[in-house]
């Protein structure tokens, strides 16, 4: 007997029945084939598009509490004047509340995973575990020591983590870390067998710092000299990566987490998607934190990634939909350490979303998958499942009202004068 049966769903242009056993897709067959199969639960999916969900490869989840503060400020000013003084007040409880709000917002847009770099990490792990999503949580490193960073406690949890949650080594950026610190954490990543996650080549100011402070023309070349560019390293942003940088990123086997809305809002730059793809770089998409985006909808982020790639290259075919779709699903899942997730196929991890086709974006024809990203919004996402578990049904996530109330209280504390 199957645990769950999805009947007559629209999957990449054909109607299918899909069986789920435990945390895995057991069968994907033409519609009607599994009509007689026994299952604990059945969902009639006649009105739904079935898709792999999104995997958000760069974020700071609890920054939902700091959303909407000085929306018209440049990155460095904004960090030092607005964000860091407020983050000084963070507590584990606030981070837990802010992370749950971010996970809720992610689920609403069909996202089941996030790559986090933030403080009080055990609280982030607890939120992810309770809400059933996948996550990779960064052990954070900056020169400035902070009581909010709980790396030792987080590392001690490693062996007890569920298979849906992993850790990374996450030095913040080259402008907040010394070369000695970067070399030390690169060695630590090697000895612990953990991947790296860092902001890289985000702004022109960062390129200037690489030159003036460290004597490198490029932030990417500098990070490589410090040992940071290793297989699986996730480099967030890379707006200012040169063609030589992109070749290096590809050769080292790193992933880029492209964050188009944050880059546009902070006027940081335009990630050269077409050049990166031509160089063989593995590209994924992230929202960055809600304080610099400001939304966490992966639908909106995926669309922004496409628009940014097309406008940046001056060519509408600079990024084709199939490549975008793969970047935000299968490739992103692989980047986060879930190589068996991000596709609907027998034997793959049972992560999926159901999109309501009885909505305006889908009434006019065209490819429903492309319409989902280019025309729809979170209101079309009906159901979200991760590792075989239904996390959202009929637009509802358990405990929504409590999540909103707790986040409001926590945010008010951080924003108080
Ligand atoms: Zn970031």
CSV table of N, CA and C and ligand atoms in Angstrom, one decimal, residues 58-60 63 117 172 197 199 202 236-237 259 262 287-289 292, ligand 1:
chain,number,residue,atom,x,y,z
A,58,UNK,N,20.3,31.0,-1.1
A,58,UNK,CA,21.0,32.0,-0.2
A,58,UNK,C,20.0,32.9,0.5
A,59,UNK,N,20.1,32.9,1.8
A,59,UNK,CA,19.1,33.7,2.6
A,59,UNK,C,19.6,34.0,4.0
A,60,UNK,N,19.0,34.9,4.7
A,60,UNK,CA,19.2,35.1,6.1
A,60,UNK,C,17.8,35.1,6.6
A,63,UNK,N,15.8,37.6,9.0
A,63,UNK,CA,15.8,39.0,8.7
A,63,UNK,C,14.4,39.5,8.2
A,117,UNK,N,22.4,31.8,6.5
A,117,UNK,CA,23.6,32.4,7.1
A,117,UNK,C,23.1,33.4,8.1
A,172,UNK,N,31.3,35.3,6.5
A,172,UNK,CA,30.3,36.2,6.0
A,172,UNK,C,30.7,36.8,4.6
A,197,UNK,N,30.0,28.5,2.3
A,197,UNK,CA,28.9,29.4,1.8
A,197,UNK,C,29.4,30.8,2.2
A,199,UNK,N,29.3,35.3,0.9
A,199,UNK,CA,29.0,36.4,-0.1
A,199,UNK,C,30.3,36.7,-0.9
A,202,UNK,N,29.8,40.8,-4.6
A,202,UNK,CA,28.5,41.4,-4.6
A,202,UNK,C,28.4,42.8,-5.2
A,236,UNK,N,27.5,33.5,-3.0
A,236,UNK,CA,26.3,34.3,-3.2
A,236,UNK,C,26.6,35.6,-3.9
A,237,UNK,N,25.8,35.9,-4.9
A,237,UNK,CA,25.8,37.1,-5.8
A,237,UNK,C,26.7,37.0,-7.0
A,259,UNK,N,21.1,36.3,-6.7
A,259,UNK,CA,20.0,36.9,-5.9
A,259,UNK,C,19.5,38.2,-6.6
A,262,UNK,N,17.6,41.3,-4.6
A,262,UNK,CA,18.5,42.0,-3.7
A,262,UNK,C,19.5,42.9,-4.5
A,287,UNK,N,16.9,34.2,-2.5
A,287,UNK,CA,16.2,35.4,-2.3
A,287,UNK,C,17.1,36.5,-1.6
A,288,UNK,N,18.2,36.0,-0.9
A,288,UNK,CA,18.9,36.8,0.1
A,288,UNK,C,17.9,37.1,1.2
A,289,UNK,N,18.2,37.9,2.2
A,289,UNK,CA,17.3,38.2,3.3
A,289,UNK,C,16.2,39.1,3.0
A,292,UNK,N,16.6,42.9,2.5
A,292,UNK,CA,17.2,43.6,1.2
A,292,UNK,C,16.5,43.1,0.0
B,1,LIG,ZN1,23.2,37.7,1.8
